[in-house]
Amino acid sequence: MCGIVAYLGDKKAKPILVEGLKRLEYRGYDSAGLAVIDHGRLQLVRSAGRISDLESCLAEQELEGSLGIAHTRWATHGAATTENAHPHLDHTGKIAIVHNGIIENFATLKKWLISKGCTFRSETDSEVIANLISLFYYDESQSDQAGPDRGLEIRLETAVRLALRELDGTYGIAVVSSEVPDVLIAARRGSPMVVGLGDGEFIVASDAAAIVKHTTQAIYLGDNEMVVVTRDGYRTITIENDPVAAKIEQIEYSLDRLELDGYAHYMAKEIFEQPQTLADCLKGRLDQTSGQVVLGGIASLSRELVRAHRIGIAACGTAWHAGLVGEYLFEQLAQLPAEVDYASEFRYRNPIIEQDTVFIVISQSGETLDTLAALQEAKERGALVLGIVNSVGSTIARQTDAGIYLHVGPEIGVASTKAFTGQLAVLTMLALYIARRRRMSQQMLEHYIRALRRIPEQISTVLEQSEYIHQVAQEYHQRENWLFLGRGYQFPVALEGALKLKEISYIHAEGLPAAEMKHGPIALITPEMPVVFVAPKSSQYDKVMGNVEEVKARGGIIIAVATEGDETIRDYADHVFTVPDTLEELQPMLTVIPLQLLAYHAALIRGHDVDKPRNLAKSVTVE
Ligand code: F6R
């Protein structure tokens, strides 16, 4: 989704801004632009399309300035055109802003600003911010609030504060003005903003990925906070003008992990590195000597976890699928009632949070707005909130009471893969952690720990089938409708397999509990339709085989994910991808792998850009 980079320092801003935008490309965008204060003038360059298109526009521009703001836009209000691309200028052309988020009252504000004589050039909600700031900046009565003899810097800062107070919705913004050529202002509410503190320079961005090349010292702005950066330093304040004691933190982000390492796509790299990322996720958390699950991030809350009467879970997309597996795990292993919610629905249904409810939010990016809102709602209703998050220092990680990081490294491919298996591993460890403290025997816990330890190498053996999965994808990539079916722990995997195929191959796919098929979807089955059964050996195996027979009887194409050595299913299936045997609760970490590969190969064969699927964004920071 949208990304912001801003620079104030002693170097030329242009190359730093462009490089920063490239670091944010993975988030998904459809236009890009930058504004640099060059010899006292605001120079604006924008382009629809890719950053390479922006670079072509920039090739002719010798921009010398060392202060600038830049943006990648993922269209919400208005099409993906150059006019709608950020930065946006106020009607005088002297103030430029970039904005992430959504301004909910923009229509009212726009009408009011037009009545005050402002003109607009775009269809975006963001342009109202530029004009609001402008209105306050040039309004003599408002400028009095800055006090007599206070400089233009204070005047701009005051105008930004007053403007932000008018906004409903979410924002991360950066602002510059050609009238105040040595000042950069940034602010946030509900949309991340990190202030990188370099040597004689400042890089402000919506994502640490754009900063780490320059510095690892940073301040994470809190909601309703602003930073005013000048050539002499910086100040942090609230939008009510109260001082904020800035906390300087070390950014934990390794640029090495952003390389492709010889893979053609991040998605391929992230699928194939799962043996390692899962090992990293489990590392130090399964103590062989003491036979314990060790989860440092939640250790101080173990009493509350044991006392819990209910687990609530909220997440979106792939993380929601992991949450559904989590629901089964908490009920099965820890005997705790658990329920997963779509984060986007949670706060709109007056949810009941009973006493002693532990609420878990799951998010790879830690920035998904709906998940963040569910977190806040659960907290307000008195739940203890835990986070299962990949992105260290992200907003969700910071707002939860405690949490467990995935430690699978940055996920760049838009389709989530290694984060999913990491989420499953963390949920399993958490369920075991609680289970052992409630009712599970030590012997049983050790049985699970031994099986969990084997998962990384078992994933490696599944990955060896990539070439075969490619052949199957080749055979069926033109089929436009697929079904994915599974029961029990494999139902969420079926949902995830269908989502992967949809989002990068643009093939219509539906995931269902296998038994639901006969309540309607069976009508779809023809000899043209691939039906993927996620059917490893499990307590539900015989029932699933019944469903396999039903599809076979109607001539459907059967692709099965089955346990190694299962010869029965080969009599029915047209193609079989195998997974090594493991405990039923751990199977999703293996059975999802062939489905990730199937989607990847199908998308490539169909000629899609798998790392940047159309219309999608890596982190969804709007409602
Ligand atoms: C699918 C995918 C999305 C995300 C969802 C939540 O491959 O990536 O469905 O899982 O947008 O994102 P996070 O986990 O960042 O909260």
PDB file of C-alpha atoms in Angstrom, residues 490-604:
ATOM      1  CA  GLN A 490      -6.979 -29.048   6.464  1.00  0.00           C
ATOM      2  CA  PHE A 491     -10.001 -26.797   5.969  1.00  0.00           C
ATOM      3  CA  PRO A 492      -7.984 -23.615   6.672  1.00  0.00           C
ATOM      4  CA  VAL A 493      -5.268 -24.986   4.377  1.00  0.00           C
ATOM      5  CA  ALA A 494      -7.855 -25.424   1.623  1.00  0.00           C
ATOM      6  CA  LEU A 495      -8.879 -21.784   2.122  1.00  0.00           C
ATOM      7  CA  GLU A 496      -5.255 -20.704   1.969  1.00  0.00           C
ATOM      8  CA  GLY A 497      -4.581 -22.764  -1.185  1.00  0.00           C
ATOM      9  CA  ALA A 498      -7.567 -21.134  -2.889  1.00  0.00           C
ATOM     10  CA  LEU A 499      -6.489 -17.638  -1.801  1.00  0.00           C
ATOM     11  CA  LYS A 500      -2.950 -18.162  -3.108  1.00  0.00           C
ATOM     12  CA  LEU A 501      -4.235 -19.283  -6.497  1.00  0.00           C
ATOM     13  CA  LYS A 502      -6.703 -16.384  -6.716  1.00  0.00           C
ATOM     14  CA  GLU A 503      -4.367 -13.604  -5.752  1.00  0.00           C
ATOM     15  CA  ILE A 504      -1.421 -14.328  -8.016  1.00  0.00           C
ATOM     16  CA  SER A 505      -2.869 -16.457 -10.835  1.00  0.00           C
ATOM     17  CA  TYR A 506      -6.173 -14.551 -11.072  1.00  0.00           C
ATOM     18  CA  ILE A 507      -7.927 -17.925 -11.279  1.00  0.00           C
ATOM     19  CA  HIS A 508     -11.251 -18.205  -9.500  1.00  0.00           C
ATOM     20  CA  ALA A 509     -10.835 -20.670  -6.650  1.00  0.00           C
ATOM     21  CA  GLU A 510     -12.980 -21.545  -3.657  1.00  0.00           C
ATOM     22  CA  GLY A 511     -11.903 -23.226  -0.454  1.00  0.00           C
ATOM     23  CA  LEU A 512     -14.514 -25.232   1.445  1.00  0.00           C
ATOM     24  CA  PRO A 513     -14.867 -27.777   4.216  1.00  0.00           C
ATOM     25  CA  ALA A 514     -14.923 -30.985   2.160  1.00  0.00           C
ATOM     26  CA  ALA A 515     -18.269 -32.089   3.562  1.00  0.00           C
ATOM     27  CA  GLU A 516     -19.955 -28.819   2.580  1.00  0.00           C
ATOM     28  CA  MET A 517     -19.412 -29.663  -1.067  1.00  0.00           C
ATOM     29  CA  LYS A 518     -22.538 -31.756  -1.244  1.00  0.00           C
ATOM     30  CA  HIS A 519     -24.645 -28.905   0.103  1.00  0.00           C
ATOM     31  CA  GLY A 520     -24.353 -26.985  -3.132  1.00  0.00           C
ATOM     32  CA  PRO A 521     -20.922 -26.644  -4.734  1.00  0.00           C
ATOM     33  CA  ILE A 522     -21.045 -30.229  -6.009  1.00  0.00           C
ATOM     34  CA  ALA A 523     -23.262 -28.858  -8.781  1.00  0.00           C
ATOM     35  CA  LEU A 524     -20.166 -27.183 -10.208  1.00  0.00           C
ATOM     36  CA  ILE A 525     -18.218 -30.381 -10.691  1.00  0.00           C
ATOM     37  CA  THR A 526     -17.585 -31.372 -14.300  1.00  0.00           C
ATOM     38  CA  PRO A 527     -14.675 -33.118 -16.028  1.00  0.00           C
ATOM     39  CA  GLU A 528     -13.289 -29.619 -16.572  1.00  0.00           C
ATOM     40  CA  MET A 529     -12.910 -28.711 -12.932  1.00  0.00           C
ATOM     41  CA  PRO A 530      -9.763 -29.306 -10.902  1.00  0.00           C
ATOM     42  CA  VAL A 531     -10.614 -30.199  -7.297  1.00  0.00           C
ATOM     43  CA  VAL A 532      -7.729 -30.105  -4.855  1.00  0.00           C
ATOM     44  CA  PHE A 533      -8.208 -32.336  -1.812  1.00  0.00           C
ATOM     45  CA  VAL A 534      -5.959 -31.626   1.142  1.00  0.00           C
ATOM     46  CA  ALA A 535      -6.126 -35.140   2.510  1.00  0.00           C
ATOM     47  CA  PRO A 536      -3.192 -36.305   4.623  1.00  0.00           C
ATOM     48  CA  LYS A 537      -3.681 -39.303   6.951  1.00  0.00           C
ATOM     49  CA  SER A 538      -5.700 -37.961   9.875  1.00  0.00           C
ATOM     50  CA  SER A 539      -8.720 -38.643  12.051  1.00  0.00           C
ATOM     51  CA  GLN A 540     -10.849 -37.352   9.165  1.00  0.00           C
ATOM     52  CA  TYR A 541      -9.142 -39.283   6.389  1.00  0.00           C
ATOM     53  CA  ASP A 542     -11.884 -41.848   5.717  1.00  0.00           C
ATOM     54  CA  LYS A 543     -14.530 -39.142   5.585  1.00  0.00           C
ATOM     55  CA  VAL A 544     -12.468 -37.104   3.120  1.00  0.00           C
ATOM     56  CA  MET A 545     -12.010 -40.192   0.970  1.00  0.00           C
ATOM     57  CA  GLY A 546     -15.804 -40.370   0.807  1.00  0.00           C
ATOM     58  CA  ASN A 547     -15.800 -36.852  -0.651  1.00  0.00           C
ATOM     59  CA  VAL A 548     -13.014 -37.806  -3.070  1.00  0.00           C
ATOM     60  CA  GLU A 549     -15.199 -40.630  -4.357  1.00  0.00           C
ATOM     61  CA  GLU A 550     -18.115 -38.242  -4.821  1.00  0.00           C
ATOM     62  CA  VAL A 551     -16.010 -36.008  -7.041  1.00  0.00           C
ATOM     63  CA  LYS A 552     -14.548 -38.980  -8.904  1.00  0.00           C
ATOM     64  CA  ALA A 553     -18.065 -40.271  -9.619  1.00  0.00           C
ATOM     65  CA  ARG A 554     -18.834 -36.948 -11.309  1.00  0.00           C
ATOM     66  CA  GLY A 555     -15.710 -36.917 -13.429  1.00  0.00           C
ATOM     67  CA  GLY A 556     -13.885 -34.049 -11.669  1.00  0.00           C
ATOM     68  CA  ILE A 557     -10.116 -33.757 -11.932  1.00  0.00           C
ATOM     69  CA  ILE A 558      -8.645 -34.756  -8.564  1.00  0.00           C
ATOM     70  CA  ILE A 559      -5.389 -33.338  -7.285  1.00  0.00           C
ATOM     71  CA  ALA A 560      -4.550 -34.586  -3.807  1.00  0.00           C
ATOM     72  CA  VAL A 561      -2.131 -33.557  -1.099  1.00  0.00           C
ATOM     73  CA  ALA A 562      -1.566 -36.825   0.732  1.00  0.00           C
ATOM     74  CA  THR A 563       0.731 -38.496   3.211  1.00  0.00           C
ATOM     75  CA  GLU A 564       3.791 -40.261   1.769  1.00  0.00           C
ATOM     76  CA  GLY A 565       3.035 -43.933   1.210  1.00  0.00           C
ATOM     77  CA  ASP A 566      -0.742 -43.483   0.880  1.00  0.00           C
ATOM     78  CA  GLU A 567      -1.458 -45.759  -2.076  1.00  0.00           C
ATOM     79  CA  THR A 568      -5.249 -45.737  -1.672  1.00  0.00           C
ATOM     80  CA  ILE A 569      -5.638 -42.131  -2.713  1.00  0.00           C
ATOM     81  CA  ARG A 570      -3.575 -42.762  -5.859  1.00  0.00           C
ATOM     82  CA  ASP A 571      -6.387 -44.995  -7.154  1.00  0.00           C
ATOM     83  CA  TYR A 572      -8.694 -41.980  -7.193  1.00  0.00           C
ATOM     84  CA  ALA A 573      -6.499 -38.953  -7.770  1.00  0.00           C
ATOM     85  CA  ASP A 574      -5.163 -37.784 -11.108  1.00  0.00           C
ATOM     86  CA  HIS A 575      -2.163 -36.240  -9.354  1.00  0.00           C
ATOM     87  CA  VAL A 576      -0.754 -36.607  -5.856  1.00  0.00           C
ATOM     88  CA  PHE A 577       1.606 -34.256  -3.998  1.00  0.00           C
ATOM     89  CA  THR A 578       2.988 -35.931  -0.899  1.00  0.00           C
ATOM     90  CA  VAL A 579       3.924 -34.707   2.559  1.00  0.00           C
ATOM     91  CA  PRO A 580       5.824 -36.633   5.239  1.00  0.00           C
ATOM     92  CA  ASP A 581       3.871 -38.056   8.136  1.00  0.00           C
ATOM     93  CA  THR A 582       3.523 -35.886  11.221  1.00  0.00           C
ATOM     94  CA  LEU A 583       1.034 -35.220  14.005  1.00  0.00           C
ATOM     95  CA  GLU A 584      -2.349 -34.065  12.768  1.00  0.00           C
ATOM     96  CA  GLU A 585      -2.071 -30.674  14.500  1.00  0.00           C
ATOM     97  CA  LEU A 586       1.195 -29.959  12.687  1.00  0.00           C
ATOM     98  CA  GLN A 587       0.135 -31.074   9.217  1.00  0.00           C
ATOM     99  CA  PRO A 588      -0.900 -27.617   7.927  1.00  0.00           C
ATOM    100  CA  MET A 589       2.753 -26.498   8.002  1.00  0.00           C
ATOM    101  CA  LEU A 590       3.470 -29.230   5.438  1.00  0.00           C
ATOM    102  CA  THR A 591       0.281 -29.476   3.401  1.00  0.00           C
ATOM    103  CA  VAL A 592       0.254 -25.783   2.525  1.00  0.00           C
ATOM    104  CA  ILE A 593       3.661 -25.989   0.807  1.00  0.00           C
ATOM    105  CA  PRO A 594       2.514 -27.770  -2.394  1.00  0.00           C
ATOM    106  CA  LEU A 595      -0.380 -25.308  -2.658  1.00  0.00           C
ATOM    107  CA  GLN A 596       1.977 -22.326  -2.441  1.00  0.00           C
ATOM    108  CA  LEU A 597       4.062 -23.907  -5.222  1.00  0.00           C
ATOM    109  CA  LEU A 598       0.994 -24.674  -7.320  1.00  0.00           C
ATOM    110  CA  ALA A 599      -0.126 -21.040  -7.196  1.00  0.00           C
ATOM    111  CA  TYR A 600       3.396 -19.781  -7.901  1.00  0.00           C
ATOM    112  CA  HIS A 601       3.890 -21.996 -10.959  1.00  0.00           C
ATOM    113  CA  ALA A 602       0.393 -21.362 -12.317  1.00  0.00           C
ATOM    114  CA  ALA A 603       0.898 -17.594 -12.036  1.00  0.00           C
ATOM    115  CA  LEU A 604       4.244 -17.726 -13.807  1.00  0.00           C
TER     116      LEU A 604
END
